[in-house]
Amino acid sequence: MQKSAVRPLPVTFPGSLLPDVLVDAELRFDATLPYAACLVFPSAPSGRASDAGLCWYFGRDLLNEGRHVPVGDGDVTVRPGCAGEVLITLHGSDGLAVVSAPQDAVTGFLADSFTLVPAGTETDHLDVDAILARLRAGD
């Protein structure tokens, strides 16, 4: 049974010095983290597993709702943009970045993720024992 969804998508950074330069990114969903979506910016290829890229985790529902209305009040906010785009704002310790993603790619990703874990069934996909084991291993 498939447990993850990955959707490559070209993004731009409209507030940057080069607002029209396309950057390859990915949206990822893992059924073992059923409430989360991850926006990944791959790093430059180095051959090291530790250089897999920068991943921002945020609520899948936040991404879903943000396609239609502005949502979020923390490190990640999402809102509809113009011309078929979704604007994801990432707030970090060094400032913020506004990412523009194609709405059709975001919608396709969400469809894939909701096929894997339908809305309202997220708790059925949580392995509480595994989560507790990971927390205990960190002691």
mmCIF file with all atom_site columns, C-alpha atoms in Angstrom:
data_model
loop_
_atom_site.group_PDB
_atom_site.id
_atom_site.type_symbol
_atom_site.label_atom_id
_atom_site.label_alt_id
_atom_site.label_comp_id
_atom_site.label_asym_id
_atom_site.label_entity_id
_atom_site.label_seq_id
_atom_site.pdbx_PDB_ins_code
_atom_site.Cartn_x
_atom_site.Cartn_y
_atom_site.Cartn_z
_atom_site.occupancy
_atom_site.B_iso_or_equiv
_atom_site.pdbx_formal_charge
_atom_site.auth_seq_id
_atom_site.auth_comp_id
_atom_site.auth_asym_id
_atom_site.auth_atom_id
_atom_site.pdbx_PDB_model_num
ATOM 1   C CA . MET A 1 1   ? 0.000   0.000  0.000   1.00 0.00 ? 1   MET A CA 1
ATOM 2   C CA . GLN A 1 2   ? 1.302   3.408  -0.963  1.00 0.00 ? 2   GLN A CA 1
ATOM 3   C CA . LYS A 1 3   ? 2.079   5.553  2.066   1.00 0.00 ? 3   LYS A CA 1
ATOM 4   C CA . SER A 1 4   ? 3.432   8.748  0.536   1.00 0.00 ? 4   SER A CA 1
ATOM 5   C CA . ALA A 1 5   ? 2.816   11.282 -2.177  1.00 0.00 ? 5   ALA A CA 1
ATOM 6   C CA . VAL A 1 6   ? 5.383   13.491 -3.869  1.00 0.00 ? 6   VAL A CA 1
ATOM 7   C CA . ARG A 1 7   ? 4.578   16.245 -6.335  1.00 0.00 ? 7   ARG A CA 1
ATOM 8   C CA . PRO A 1 8   ? 7.428   18.099 -8.056  1.00 0.00 ? 8   PRO A CA 1
ATOM 9   C CA . LEU A 1 9   ? 6.556   21.699 -8.808  1.00 0.00 ? 9   LEU A CA 1
ATOM 10  C CA . PRO A 1 10  ? 8.329   24.780 -10.087 1.00 0.00 ? 10  PRO A CA 1
ATOM 11  C CA . VAL A 1 11  ? 8.094   27.711 -7.703  1.00 0.00 ? 11  VAL A CA 1
ATOM 12  C CA . THR A 1 12  ? 9.116   31.337 -7.815  1.00 0.00 ? 12  THR A CA 1
ATOM 13  C CA . PHE A 1 13  ? 9.906   33.873 -5.118  1.00 0.00 ? 13  PHE A CA 1
ATOM 14  C CA . PRO A 1 14  ? 7.893   36.952 -6.147  1.00 0.00 ? 14  PRO A CA 1
ATOM 15  C CA . GLY A 1 15  ? 9.368   39.231 -3.469  1.00 0.00 ? 15  GLY A CA 1
ATOM 16  C CA . SER A 1 16  ? 12.969  38.423 -4.357  1.00 0.00 ? 16  SER A CA 1
ATOM 17  C CA . LEU A 1 17  ? 15.469  40.163 -6.612  1.00 0.00 ? 17  LEU A CA 1
ATOM 18  C CA . LEU A 1 18  ? 14.765  37.520 -9.298  1.00 0.00 ? 18  LEU A CA 1
ATOM 19  C CA . PRO A 1 19  ? 10.998  37.041 -9.050  1.00 0.00 ? 19  PRO A CA 1
ATOM 20  C CA . ASP A 1 20  ? 10.622  35.158 -12.347 1.00 0.00 ? 20  ASP A CA 1
ATOM 21  C CA . VAL A 1 21  ? 13.352  32.545 -11.860 1.00 0.00 ? 21  VAL A CA 1
ATOM 22  C CA . LEU A 1 22  ? 11.861  29.057 -11.514 1.00 0.00 ? 22  LEU A CA 1
ATOM 23  C CA . VAL A 1 23  ? 13.172  26.887 -8.694  1.00 0.00 ? 23  VAL A CA 1
ATOM 24  C CA . ASP A 1 24  ? 12.471  23.157 -8.523  1.00 0.00 ? 24  ASP A CA 1
ATOM 25  C CA . ALA A 1 25  ? 10.699  22.150 -5.323  1.00 0.00 ? 25  ALA A CA 1
ATOM 26  C CA . GLU A 1 26  ? 8.483   19.318 -4.124  1.00 0.00 ? 26  GLU A CA 1
ATOM 27  C CA . LEU A 1 27  ? 5.407   18.908 -2.001  1.00 0.00 ? 27  LEU A CA 1
ATOM 28  C CA . ARG A 1 28  ? 5.567   15.715 0.073   1.00 0.00 ? 28  ARG A CA 1
ATOM 29  C CA . PHE A 1 29  ? 3.056   13.848 2.188   1.00 0.00 ? 29  PHE A CA 1
ATOM 30  C CA . ASP A 1 30  ? 3.738   10.840 4.404   1.00 0.00 ? 30  ASP A CA 1
ATOM 31  C CA . ALA A 1 31  ? 0.750   8.896  5.747   1.00 0.00 ? 31  ALA A CA 1
ATOM 32  C CA . THR A 1 32  ? 2.619   8.299  9.020   1.00 0.00 ? 32  THR A CA 1
ATOM 33  C CA . LEU A 1 33  ? 2.459   12.088 9.563   1.00 0.00 ? 33  LEU A CA 1
ATOM 34  C CA . PRO A 1 34  ? -1.142  12.469 8.413   1.00 0.00 ? 34  PRO A CA 1
ATOM 35  C CA . TYR A 1 35  ? -1.675  16.083 9.442   1.00 0.00 ? 35  TYR A CA 1
ATOM 36  C CA . ALA A 1 36  ? 1.426   17.455 7.720   1.00 0.00 ? 36  ALA A CA 1
ATOM 37  C CA . ALA A 1 37  ? 2.586   18.515 4.300   1.00 0.00 ? 37  ALA A CA 1
ATOM 38  C CA . CYS A 1 38  ? 6.213   19.273 3.537   1.00 0.00 ? 38  CYS A CA 1
ATOM 39  C CA . LEU A 1 39  ? 7.546   21.808 1.033   1.00 0.00 ? 39  LEU A CA 1
ATOM 40  C CA . VAL A 1 40  ? 11.049  20.717 0.038   1.00 0.00 ? 40  VAL A CA 1
ATOM 41  C CA . PHE A 1 41  ? 13.724  22.767 -1.642  1.00 0.00 ? 41  PHE A CA 1
ATOM 42  C CA . PRO A 1 42  ? 16.381  20.310 -2.831  1.00 0.00 ? 42  PRO A CA 1
ATOM 43  C CA . SER A 1 43  ? 19.951  21.283 -2.111  1.00 0.00 ? 43  SER A CA 1
ATOM 44  C CA . ALA A 1 44  ? 22.727  21.320 -4.677  1.00 0.00 ? 44  ALA A CA 1
ATOM 45  C CA . PRO A 1 45  ? 23.746  17.754 -5.526  1.00 0.00 ? 45  PRO A CA 1
ATOM 46  C CA . SER A 1 46  ? 26.643  16.602 -3.380  1.00 0.00 ? 46  SER A CA 1
ATOM 47  C CA . GLY A 1 47  ? 25.989  12.894 -3.144  1.00 0.00 ? 47  GLY A CA 1
ATOM 48  C CA . ARG A 1 48  ? 25.560  13.022 0.649   1.00 0.00 ? 48  ARG A CA 1
ATOM 49  C CA . ALA A 1 49  ? 22.319  11.782 2.169   1.00 0.00 ? 49  ALA A CA 1
ATOM 50  C CA . SER A 1 50  ? 22.421  14.627 4.690   1.00 0.00 ? 50  SER A CA 1
ATOM 51  C CA . ASP A 1 51  ? 22.077  17.116 1.830   1.00 0.00 ? 51  ASP A CA 1
ATOM 52  C CA . ALA A 1 52  ? 18.556  16.025 0.919   1.00 0.00 ? 52  ALA A CA 1
ATOM 53  C CA . GLY A 1 53  ? 17.241  19.573 1.016   1.00 0.00 ? 53  GLY A CA 1
ATOM 54  C CA . LEU A 1 54  ? 15.399  22.035 3.181   1.00 0.00 ? 54  LEU A CA 1
ATOM 55  C CA . CYS A 1 55  ? 11.939  20.909 4.282   1.00 0.00 ? 55  CYS A CA 1
ATOM 56  C CA . TRP A 1 56  ? 9.226   23.118 5.765   1.00 0.00 ? 56  TRP A CA 1
ATOM 57  C CA . TYR A 1 57  ? 6.459   21.172 7.516   1.00 0.00 ? 57  TYR A CA 1
ATOM 58  C CA . PHE A 1 58  ? 3.034   22.689 7.952   1.00 0.00 ? 58  PHE A CA 1
ATOM 59  C CA . GLY A 1 59  ? -0.566  21.574 8.206   1.00 0.00 ? 59  GLY A CA 1
ATOM 60  C CA . ARG A 1 60  ? -2.090  19.849 5.208   1.00 0.00 ? 60  ARG A CA 1
ATOM 61  C CA . ASP A 1 61  ? -5.398  21.537 6.059   1.00 0.00 ? 61  ASP A CA 1
ATOM 62  C CA . LEU A 1 62  ? -3.608  24.910 6.082   1.00 0.00 ? 62  LEU A CA 1
ATOM 63  C CA . LEU A 1 63  ? -2.442  24.306 2.509   1.00 0.00 ? 63  LEU A CA 1
ATOM 64  C CA . ASN A 1 64  ? -5.863  23.069 1.456   1.00 0.00 ? 64  ASN A CA 1
ATOM 65  C CA . GLU A 1 65  ? -7.787  25.990 2.924   1.00 0.00 ? 65  GLU A CA 1
ATOM 66  C CA . GLY A 1 66  ? -5.161  28.539 1.865   1.00 0.00 ? 66  GLY A CA 1
ATOM 67  C CA . ARG A 1 67  ? -5.902  27.845 -1.796  1.00 0.00 ? 67  ARG A CA 1
ATOM 68  C CA . HIS A 1 68  ? -9.207  29.657 -1.268  1.00 0.00 ? 68  HIS A CA 1
ATOM 69  C CA . VAL A 1 69  ? -8.741  32.159 1.584   1.00 0.00 ? 69  VAL A CA 1
ATOM 70  C CA . PRO A 1 70  ? -5.776  33.550 3.536   1.00 0.00 ? 70  PRO A CA 1
ATOM 71  C CA . VAL A 1 71  ? -4.951  31.306 6.529   1.00 0.00 ? 71  VAL A CA 1
ATOM 72  C CA . GLY A 1 72  ? -2.245  30.862 9.121   1.00 0.00 ? 72  GLY A CA 1
ATOM 73  C CA . ASP A 1 73  ? -0.746  33.025 11.816  1.00 0.00 ? 73  ASP A CA 1
ATOM 74  C CA . GLY A 1 74  ? 2.532   31.284 12.632  1.00 0.00 ? 74  GLY A CA 1
ATOM 75  C CA . ASP A 1 75  ? 5.681   30.409 10.728  1.00 0.00 ? 75  ASP A CA 1
ATOM 76  C CA . VAL A 1 76  ? 3.687   29.486 7.626   1.00 0.00 ? 76  VAL A CA 1
ATOM 77  C CA . THR A 1 77  ? 0.796   31.339 6.044   1.00 0.00 ? 77  THR A CA 1
ATOM 78  C CA . VAL A 1 78  ? -0.991  30.431 2.819   1.00 0.00 ? 78  VAL A CA 1
ATOM 79  C CA . ARG A 1 79  ? -3.210  32.503 0.578   1.00 0.00 ? 79  ARG A CA 1
ATOM 80  C CA . PRO A 1 80  ? -4.519  32.430 -2.961  1.00 0.00 ? 80  PRO A CA 1
ATOM 81  C CA . GLY A 1 81  ? -2.534  34.483 -5.416  1.00 0.00 ? 81  GLY A CA 1
ATOM 82  C CA . CYS A 1 82  ? -3.480  35.784 -8.803  1.00 0.00 ? 82  CYS A CA 1
ATOM 83  C CA . ALA A 1 83  ? -3.250  33.923 -12.103 1.00 0.00 ? 83  ALA A CA 1
ATOM 84  C CA . GLY A 1 84  ? -3.618  30.407 -10.707 1.00 0.00 ? 84  GLY A CA 1
ATOM 85  C CA . GLU A 1 85  ? -1.037  30.505 -7.967  1.00 0.00 ? 85  GLU A CA 1
ATOM 86  C CA . VAL A 1 86  ? -0.890  29.724 -4.262  1.00 0.00 ? 86  VAL A CA 1
ATOM 87  C CA . LEU A 1 87  ? 1.326   31.942 -2.126  1.00 0.00 ? 87  LEU A CA 1
ATOM 88  C CA . ILE A 1 88  ? 3.081   30.273 0.792   1.00 0.00 ? 88  ILE A CA 1
ATOM 89  C CA . THR A 1 89  ? 4.902   32.588 3.179   1.00 0.00 ? 89  THR A CA 1
ATOM 90  C CA . LEU A 1 90  ? 7.660   30.998 5.258   1.00 0.00 ? 90  LEU A CA 1
ATOM 91  C CA . HIS A 1 91  ? 8.766   32.957 8.332   1.00 0.00 ? 91  HIS A CA 1
ATOM 92  C CA . GLY A 1 92  ? 12.202  32.050 9.674   1.00 0.00 ? 92  GLY A CA 1
ATOM 93  C CA . SER A 1 93  ? 14.760  33.487 12.049  1.00 0.00 ? 93  SER A CA 1
ATOM 94  C CA . ASP A 1 94  ? 16.476  35.255 9.136   1.00 0.00 ? 94  ASP A CA 1
ATOM 95  C CA . GLY A 1 95  ? 13.327  36.818 7.713   1.00 0.00 ? 95  GLY A CA 1
ATOM 96  C CA . LEU A 1 96  ? 10.621  35.559 5.423   1.00 0.00 ? 96  LEU A CA 1
ATOM 97  C CA . ALA A 1 97  ? 10.188  34.208 1.913   1.00 0.00 ? 97  ALA A CA 1
ATOM 98  C CA . VAL A 1 98  ? 7.071   34.239 -0.210  1.00 0.00 ? 98  VAL A CA 1
ATOM 99  C CA . VAL A 1 99  ? 6.845   31.184 -2.451  1.00 0.00 ? 99  VAL A CA 1
ATOM 100 C CA . SER A 1 100 ? 4.514   31.137 -5.440  1.00 0.00 ? 100 SER A CA 1
ATOM 101 C CA . ALA A 1 101 ? 3.371   27.643 -6.433  1.00 0.00 ? 101 ALA A CA 1
ATOM 102 C CA . PRO A 1 102 ? 1.081   26.669 -9.316  1.00 0.00 ? 102 PRO A CA 1
ATOM 103 C CA . GLN A 1 103 ? -2.419  26.093 -7.964  1.00 0.00 ? 103 GLN A CA 1
ATOM 104 C CA . ASP A 1 104 ? -3.024  23.071 -10.202 1.00 0.00 ? 104 ASP A CA 1
ATOM 105 C CA . ALA A 1 105 ? 0.097   21.317 -8.827  1.00 0.00 ? 105 ALA A CA 1
ATOM 106 C CA . VAL A 1 106 ? -0.931  22.101 -5.238  1.00 0.00 ? 106 VAL A CA 1
ATOM 107 C CA . THR A 1 107 ? -4.460  20.846 -5.911  1.00 0.00 ? 107 THR A CA 1
ATOM 108 C CA . GLY A 1 108 ? -3.112  17.648 -7.507  1.00 0.00 ? 108 GLY A CA 1
ATOM 109 C CA . PHE A 1 109 ? -0.813  17.056 -4.545  1.00 0.00 ? 109 PHE A CA 1
ATOM 110 C CA . LEU A 1 110 ? -3.675  17.536 -2.094  1.00 0.00 ? 110 LEU A CA 1
ATOM 111 C CA . ALA A 1 111 ? -5.877  15.128 -4.085  1.00 0.00 ? 111 ALA A CA 1
ATOM 112 C CA . ASP A 1 112 ? -3.121  12.508 -3.864  1.00 0.00 ? 112 ASP A CA 1
ATOM 113 C CA . SER A 1 113 ? -2.686  13.056 -0.121  1.00 0.00 ? 113 SER A CA 1
ATOM 114 C CA . PHE A 1 114 ? -6.432  12.914 0.585   1.00 0.00 ? 114 PHE A CA 1
ATOM 115 C CA . THR A 1 115 ? -6.616  9.655  -1.400  1.00 0.00 ? 115 THR A CA 1
ATOM 116 C CA . LEU A 1 116 ? -3.992  8.193  0.939   1.00 0.00 ? 116 LEU A CA 1
ATOM 117 C CA . VAL A 1 117 ? -5.494  9.660  4.119   1.00 0.00 ? 117 VAL A CA 1
ATOM 118 C CA . PRO A 1 118 ? -9.006  11.033 3.698   1.00 0.00 ? 118 PRO A CA 1
ATOM 119 C CA . ALA A 1 119 ? -9.929  14.138 5.668   1.00 0.00 ? 119 ALA A CA 1
ATOM 120 C CA . GLY A 1 120 ? -11.209 13.213 9.110   1.00 0.00 ? 120 GLY A CA 1
ATOM 121 C CA . THR A 1 121 ? -9.343  9.880  9.252   1.00 0.00 ? 121 THR A CA 1
ATOM 122 C CA . GLU A 1 122 ? -5.935  11.261 10.232  1.00 0.00 ? 122 GLU A CA 1
ATOM 123 C CA . THR A 1 123 ? -6.012  9.773  13.747  1.00 0.00 ? 123 THR A CA 1
ATOM 124 C CA . ASP A 1 124 ? -6.586  6.306  12.256  1.00 0.00 ? 124 ASP A CA 1
ATOM 125 C CA . HIS A 1 125 ? -3.152  6.607  10.616  1.00 0.00 ? 125 HIS A CA 1
ATOM 126 C CA . LEU A 1 126 ? -1.210  7.648  13.707  1.00 0.00 ? 126 LEU A CA 1
ATOM 127 C CA . ASP A 1 127 ? 0.992   4.985  15.267  1.00 0.00 ? 127 ASP A CA 1
ATOM 128 C CA . VAL A 1 128 ? 1.056   6.281  18.841  1.00 0.00 ? 128 VAL A CA 1
ATOM 129 C CA . ASP A 1 129 ? 3.326   3.461  20.046  1.00 0.00 ? 129 ASP A CA 1
ATOM 130 C CA . ALA A 1 130 ? 5.944   4.327  17.406  1.00 0.00 ? 130 ALA A CA 1
ATOM 131 C CA . ILE A 1 131 ? 5.723   8.033  18.283  1.00 0.00 ? 131 ILE A CA 1
ATOM 132 C CA . LEU A 1 132 ? 6.193   7.266  21.984  1.00 0.00 ? 132 LEU A CA 1
ATOM 133 C CA . ALA A 1 133 ? 9.133   4.970  21.190  1.00 0.00 ? 133 ALA A CA 1
ATOM 134 C CA . ARG A 1 134 ? 10.807  7.767  19.205  1.00 0.00 ? 134 ARG A CA 1
ATOM 135 C CA . LEU A 1 135 ? 10.252  10.215 22.066  1.00 0.00 ? 135 LEU A CA 1
ATOM 136 C CA . ARG A 1 136 ? 11.654  7.762  24.619  1.00 0.00 ? 136 ARG A CA 1
ATOM 137 C CA . ALA A 1 137 ? 14.689  7.080  22.427  1.00 0.00 ? 137 ALA A CA 1
ATOM 138 C CA . GLY A 1 138 ? 15.487  10.798 22.571  1.00 0.00 ? 138 GLY A CA 1
ATOM 139 C CA . ASP A 1 139 ? 15.916  10.716 26.375  1.00 0.00 ? 139 ASP A CA 1
#
